[in-house]
Amino acid sequence: MTEKRRCRWCRRILPDATGRGRPREFCSQACRQWDWVARQRARELELSEGELVMATAELDALHDELYVLACAVDDARRDLAAAGDRATTRELREILEWVLQAAAPLRDRELGDSSSERP
Ligand SMILES: [Zn+2]
């Protein structure tokens, strides 16, 4: 399997390129704009390629969401092990939904959304 192309801004997987032309770099116009704004700001602040300025609140929120997901993964592992080979569909569904619920905020996250600035 070839590696999927991802949006340069939000890292969502891009749909497979169709037709001719340059492959897409962004999943949406909003992501293209955020990337542009970020690069302008980086230039103003003379940041190097690997440096990043991020709001503390945004980073804290991301850490919180990752922590919730990590806990759900632990729970799911434990529940799967406890259920063993005779787990019912219902049990498996509950385990899966628990993980999906914990992952949803990360899935739906919009980078830069907490900022009051808009491109
Ligand atoms: Zn995107």
JSON list of C-alpha atoms and ligand atoms in Angstrom, two decimals:
[
{"chain": "A", "resi": 1, "resn": "MET", "atom": "CA", "xyz": [0.00, 0.00, 0.00]},
{"chain": "A", "resi": 2, "resn": "THR", "atom": "CA", "xyz": [1.36, 3.38, -0.95]},
{"chain": "A", "resi": 3, "resn": "GLU", "atom": "CA", "xyz": [1.50, 6.07, 1.66]},
{"chain": "A", "resi": 4, "resn": "LYS", "atom": "CA", "xyz": [-1.53, 8.33, 1.59]},
{"chain": "A", "resi": 5, "resn": "ARG", "atom": "CA", "xyz": [-1.07, 12.00, 0.89]},
{"chain": "A", "resi": 6, "resn": "ARG", "atom": "CA", "xyz": [-2.13, 14.20, 3.76]},
{"chain": "A", "resi": 7, "resn": "CYS", "atom": "CA", "xyz": [-3.33, 17.76, 4.04]},
{"chain": "A", "resi": 8, "resn": "ARG", "atom": "CA", "xyz": [-0.33, 19.93, 4.79]},
{"chain": "A", "resi": 9, "resn": "TRP", "atom": "CA", "xyz": [-2.25, 21.80, 7.46]},
{"chain": "A", "resi": 10, "resn": "CYS", "atom": "CA", "xyz": [-4.60, 19.43, 9.31]},
{"chain": "A", "resi": 11, "resn": "ARG", "atom": "CA", "xyz": [-2.95, 16.13, 8.25]},
{"chain": "A", "resi": 12, "resn": "ARG", "atom": "CA", "xyz": [-6.21, 14.56, 7.16]},
{"chain": "A", "resi": 13, "resn": "ILE", "atom": "CA", "xyz": [-5.77, 12.00, 4.43]},
{"chain": "A", "resi": 14, "resn": "LEU", "atom": "CA", "xyz": [-6.46, 13.53, 1.03]},
{"chain": "A", "resi": 15, "resn": "PRO", "atom": "CA", "xyz": [-8.62, 11.79, -1.53]},
{"chain": "A", "resi": 16, "resn": "ASP", "atom": "CA", "xyz": [-6.69, 10.02, -4.24]},
{"chain": "A", "resi": 17, "resn": "ALA", "atom": "CA", "xyz": [-5.69, 12.34, -7.02]},
{"chain": "A", "resi": 18, "resn": "THR", "atom": "CA", "xyz": [-7.95, 12.19, -10.02]},
{"chain": "A", "resi": 19, "resn": "GLY", "atom": "CA", "xyz": [-7.11, 13.50, -13.45]},
{"chain": "A", "resi": 20, "resn": "ARG", "atom": "CA", "xyz": [-4.17, 15.63, -14.38]},
{"chain": "A", "resi": 21, "resn": "GLY", "atom": "CA", "xyz": [-2.65, 18.60, -12.68]},
{"chain": "A", "resi": 22, "resn": "ARG", "atom": "CA", "xyz": [-0.71, 19.13, -9.51]},
{"chain": "A", "resi": 23, "resn": "PRO", "atom": "CA", "xyz": [-1.75, 16.82, -6.67]},
{"chain": "A", "resi": 24, "resn": "ARG", "atom": "CA", "xyz": [-3.72, 18.55, -3.93]},
{"chain": "A", "resi": 25, "resn": "GLU", "atom": "CA", "xyz": [-1.82, 19.71, -0.89]},
{"chain": "A", "resi": 26, "resn": "PHE", "atom": "CA", "xyz": [-4.75, 20.78, 1.25]},
{"chain": "A", "resi": 27, "resn": "CYS", "atom": "CA", "xyz": [-8.11, 19.24, 2.06]},
{"chain": "A", "resi": 28, "resn": "SER", "atom": "CA", "xyz": [-9.92, 22.56, 1.99]},
{"chain": "A", "resi": 29, "resn": "GLN", "atom": "CA", "xyz": [-9.59, 26.22, 1.19]},
{"chain": "A", "resi": 30, "resn": "ALA", "atom": "CA", "xyz": [-9.61, 26.94, 4.93]},
{"chain": "A", "resi": 31, "resn": "CYS", "atom": "CA", "xyz": [-6.56, 24.72, 5.44]},
{"chain": "A", "resi": 32, "resn": "ARG", "atom": "CA", "xyz": [-4.78, 26.41, 2.55]},
{"chain": "A", "resi": 33, "resn": "GLN", "atom": "CA", "xyz": [-5.42, 29.78, 4.18]},
{"chain": "A", "resi": 34, "resn": "TRP", "atom": "CA", "xyz": [-4.33, 28.67, 7.63]},
{"chain": "A", "resi": 35, "resn": "ASP", "atom": "CA", "xyz": [-1.13, 27.31, 6.20]},
{"chain": "A", "resi": 36, "resn": "TRP", "atom": "CA", "xyz": [-0.50, 30.58, 4.39]},
{"chain": "A", "resi": 37, "resn": "VAL", "atom": "CA", "xyz": [-1.17, 32.65, 7.52]},
{"chain": "A", "resi": 38, "resn": "ALA", "atom": "CA", "xyz": [1.06, 30.38, 9.60]},
{"chain": "A", "resi": 39, "resn": "ARG", "atom": "CA", "xyz": [3.88, 30.74, 7.14]},
{"chain": "A", "resi": 40, "resn": "GLN", "atom": "CA", "xyz": [3.50, 34.51, 7.10]},
{"chain": "A", "resi": 41, "resn": "ARG", "atom": "CA", "xyz": [3.63, 34.61, 10.91]},
{"chain": "A", "resi": 42, "resn": "ALA", "atom": "CA", "xyz": [6.62, 32.28, 10.98]},
{"chain": "A", "resi": 43, "resn": "ARG", "atom": "CA", "xyz": [8.41, 34.63, 8.60]},
{"chain": "A", "resi": 44, "resn": "GLU", "atom": "CA", "xyz": [7.59, 37.64, 10.78]},
{"chain": "A", "resi": 45, "resn": "LEU", "atom": "CA", "xyz": [8.87, 35.87, 13.87]},
{"chain": "A", "resi": 46, "resn": "GLU", "atom": "CA", "xyz": [11.89, 34.49, 11.99]},
{"chain": "A", "resi": 47, "resn": "LEU", "atom": "CA", "xyz": [11.07, 30.94, 12.96]},
{"chain": "A", "resi": 48, "resn": "SER", "atom": "CA", "xyz": [12.98, 28.14, 11.36]},
{"chain": "A", "resi": 49, "resn": "GLU", "atom": "CA", "xyz": [11.30, 25.26, 9.52]},
{"chain": "A", "resi": 50, "resn": "GLY", "atom": "CA", "xyz": [10.99, 23.06, 12.60]},
{"chain": "A", "resi": 51, "resn": "GLU", "atom": "CA", "xyz": [9.78, 25.74, 15.00]},
{"chain": "A", "resi": 52, "resn": "LEU", "atom": "CA", "xyz": [6.22, 26.47, 15.90]},
{"chain": "A", "resi": 53, "resn": "VAL", "atom": "CA", "xyz": [4.32, 28.98, 18.01]},
{"chain": "A", "resi": 54, "resn": "MET", "atom": "CA", "xyz": [1.26, 27.49, 19.61]},
{"chain": "A", "resi": 55, "resn": "ALA", "atom": "CA", "xyz": [-1.22, 28.89, 22.11]},
{"chain": "A", "resi": 56, "resn": "THR", "atom": "CA", "xyz": [-0.81, 27.25, 25.52]},
{"chain": "A", "resi": 57, "resn": "ALA", "atom": "CA", "xyz": [-4.56, 26.65, 25.70]},
{"chain": "A", "resi": 58, "resn": "GLU", "atom": "CA", "xyz": [-4.52, 24.88, 22.35]},
{"chain": "A", "resi": 59, "resn": "LEU", "atom": "CA", "xyz": [-1.62, 22.65, 23.38]},
{"chain": "A", "resi": 60, "resn": "ASP", "atom": "CA", "xyz": [-3.28, 21.88, 26.73]},
{"chain": "A", "resi": 61, "resn": "ALA", "atom": "CA", "xyz": [-6.52, 20.96, 24.99]},
{"chain": "A", "resi": 62, "resn": "LEU", "atom": "CA", "xyz": [-4.65, 18.68, 22.61]},
{"chain": "A", "resi": 63, "resn": "HIS", "atom": "CA", "xyz": [-2.82, 16.99, 25.50]},
{"chain": "A", "resi": 64, "resn": "ASP", "atom": "CA", "xyz": [-6.14, 16.50, 27.29]},
{"chain": "A", "resi": 65, "resn": "GLU", "atom": "CA", "xyz": [-7.72, 14.89, 24.24]},
{"chain": "A", "resi": 66, "resn": "LEU", "atom": "CA", "xyz": [-4.71, 12.63, 23.74]},
{"chain": "A", "resi": 67, "resn": "TYR", "atom": "CA", "xyz": [-4.86, 11.61, 27.39]},
{"chain": "A", "resi": 68, "resn": "VAL", "atom": "CA", "xyz": [-8.55, 10.74, 27.12]},
{"chain": "A", "resi": 69, "resn": "LEU", "atom": "CA", "xyz": [-7.82, 8.64, 24.04]},
{"chain": "A", "resi": 70, "resn": "ALA", "atom": "CA", "xyz": [-4.89, 6.90, 25.71]},
{"chain": "A", "resi": 71, "resn": "CYS", "atom": "CA", "xyz": [-7.10, 5.98, 28.67]},
{"chain": "A", "resi": 72, "resn": "ALA", "atom": "CA", "xyz": [-9.79, 4.66, 26.33]},
{"chain": "A", "resi": 73, "resn": "VAL", "atom": "CA", "xyz": [-7.20, 2.54, 24.52]},
{"chain": "A", "resi": 74, "resn": "ASP", "atom": "CA", "xyz": [-6.08, 1.10, 27.87]},
{"chain": "A", "resi": 75, "resn": "ASP", "atom": "CA", "xyz": [-9.70, 0.43, 28.87]},
{"chain": "A", "resi": 76, "resn": "ALA", "atom": "CA", "xyz": [-10.43, -1.22, 25.52]},
{"chain": "A", "resi": 77, "resn": "ARG", "atom": "CA", "xyz": [-7.37, -3.48, 25.81]},
{"chain": "A", "resi": 78, "resn": "ARG", "atom": "CA", "xyz": [-8.33, -4.51, 29.30]},
{"chain": "A", "resi": 79, "resn": "ASP", "atom": "CA", "xyz": [-11.97, -5.09, 28.35]},
{"chain": "A", "resi": 80, "resn": "LEU", "atom": "CA", "xyz": [-10.99, -7.10, 25.27]},
{"chain": "A", "resi": 81, "resn": "ALA", "atom": "CA", "xyz": [-8.65, -9.27, 27.32]},
{"chain": "A", "resi": 82, "resn": "ALA", "atom": "CA", "xyz": [-11.37, -9.74, 29.97]},
{"chain": "A", "resi": 83, "resn": "ALA", "atom": "CA", "xyz": [-13.98, -10.62, 27.36]},
{"chain": "A", "resi": 84, "resn": "GLY", "atom": "CA", "xyz": [-11.71, -13.24, 25.81]},
{"chain": "A", "resi": 85, "resn": "ASP", "atom": "CA", "xyz": [-12.73, -15.32, 22.82]},
{"chain": "A", "resi": 86, "resn": "ARG", "atom": "CA", "xyz": [-16.39, -15.41, 23.77]},
{"chain": "A", "resi": 87, "resn": "ALA", "atom": "CA", "xyz": [-17.03, -11.68, 23.59]},
{"chain": "A", "resi": 88, "resn": "THR", "atom": "CA", "xyz": [-20.47, -10.92, 22.26]},
{"chain": "A", "resi": 89, "resn": "THR", "atom": "CA", "xyz": [-21.10, -8.53, 19.42]},
{"chain": "A", "resi": 90, "resn": "ARG", "atom": "CA", "xyz": [-22.69, -6.22, 21.92]},
{"chain": "A", "resi": 91, "resn": "GLU", "atom": "CA", "xyz": [-19.62, -6.24, 24.17]},
{"chain": "A", "resi": 92, "resn": "LEU", "atom": "CA", "xyz": [-17.33, -5.61, 21.23]},
{"chain": "A", "resi": 93, "resn": "ARG", "atom": "CA", "xyz": [-19.56, -2.79, 20.04]},
{"chain": "A", "resi": 94, "resn": "GLU", "atom": "CA", "xyz": [-19.47, -1.15, 23.46]},
{"chain": "A", "resi": 95, "resn": "ILE", "atom": "CA", "xyz": [-15.69, -1.36, 23.56]},
{"chain": "A", "resi": 96, "resn": "LEU", "atom": "CA", "xyz": [-15.38, 0.09, 20.08]},
{"chain": "A", "resi": 97, "resn": "GLU", "atom": "CA", "xyz": [-17.82, 2.88, 20.81]},
{"chain": "A", "resi": 98, "resn": "TRP", "atom": "CA", "xyz": [-15.91, 3.82, 23.92]},
{"chain": "A", "resi": 99, "resn": "VAL", "atom": "CA", "xyz": [-12.72, 4.25, 21.87]},
{"chain": "A", "resi": 100, "resn": "LEU", "atom": "CA", "xyz": [-14.53, 6.08, 19.07]},
{"chain": "A", "resi": 101, "resn": "GLN", "atom": "CA", "xyz": [-16.10, 8.46, 21.55]},
{"chain": "A", "resi": 102, "resn": "ALA", "atom": "CA", "xyz": [-12.71, 9.24, 23.04]},
{"chain": "A", "resi": 103, "resn": "ALA", "atom": "CA", "xyz": [-11.18, 9.75, 19.60]},
{"chain": "A", "resi": 104, "resn": "ALA", "atom": "CA", "xyz": [-13.98, 11.94, 18.24]},
{"chain": "A", "resi": 105, "resn": "PRO", "atom": "CA", "xyz": [-12.64, 15.27, 19.55]},
{"chain": "A", "resi": 106, "resn": "LEU", "atom": "CA", "xyz": [-9.33, 14.59, 17.84]},
{"chain": "A", "resi": 107, "resn": "ARG", "atom": "CA", "xyz": [-11.08, 13.53, 14.67]},
{"chain": "A", "resi": 108, "resn": "ASP", "atom": "CA", "xyz": [-13.18, 16.69, 14.59]},
{"chain": "A", "resi": 109, "resn": "ARG", "atom": "CA", "xyz": [-10.43, 19.01, 15.71]},
{"chain": "A", "resi": 110, "resn": "GLU", "atom": "CA", "xyz": [-9.81, 22.10, 13.63]},
{"chain": "A", "resi": 111, "resn": "LEU", "atom": "CA", "xyz": [-6.32, 23.39, 14.06]},
{"chain": "A", "resi": 112, "resn": "GLY", "atom": "CA", "xyz": [-6.26, 27.08, 14.87]},
{"chain": "A", "resi": 113, "resn": "ASP", "atom": "CA", "xyz": [-9.94, 27.08, 15.64]},
{"chain": "A", "resi": 114, "resn": "SER", "atom": "CA", "xyz": [-9.44, 28.42, 19.14]},
{"chain": "A", "resi": 115, "resn": "SER", "atom": "CA", "xyz": [-7.64, 31.46, 17.81]},
{"chain": "A", "resi": 116, "resn": "SER", "atom": "CA", "xyz": [-9.58, 34.66, 17.46]},
{"chain": "A", "resi": 117, "resn": "GLU", "atom": "CA", "xyz": [-7.62, 35.50, 14.34]},
{"chain": "A", "resi": 118, "resn": "ARG", "atom": "CA", "xyz": [-9.07, 34.58, 11.00]},
{"chain": "A", "resi": 119, "resn": "PRO", "atom": "CA", "xyz": [-7.25, 34.58, 7.72]},
{"chain": "B", "resi": 1, "resn": "ZN", "atom": "ZN", "xyz": [-6.82, 20.10, 5.90]}
]
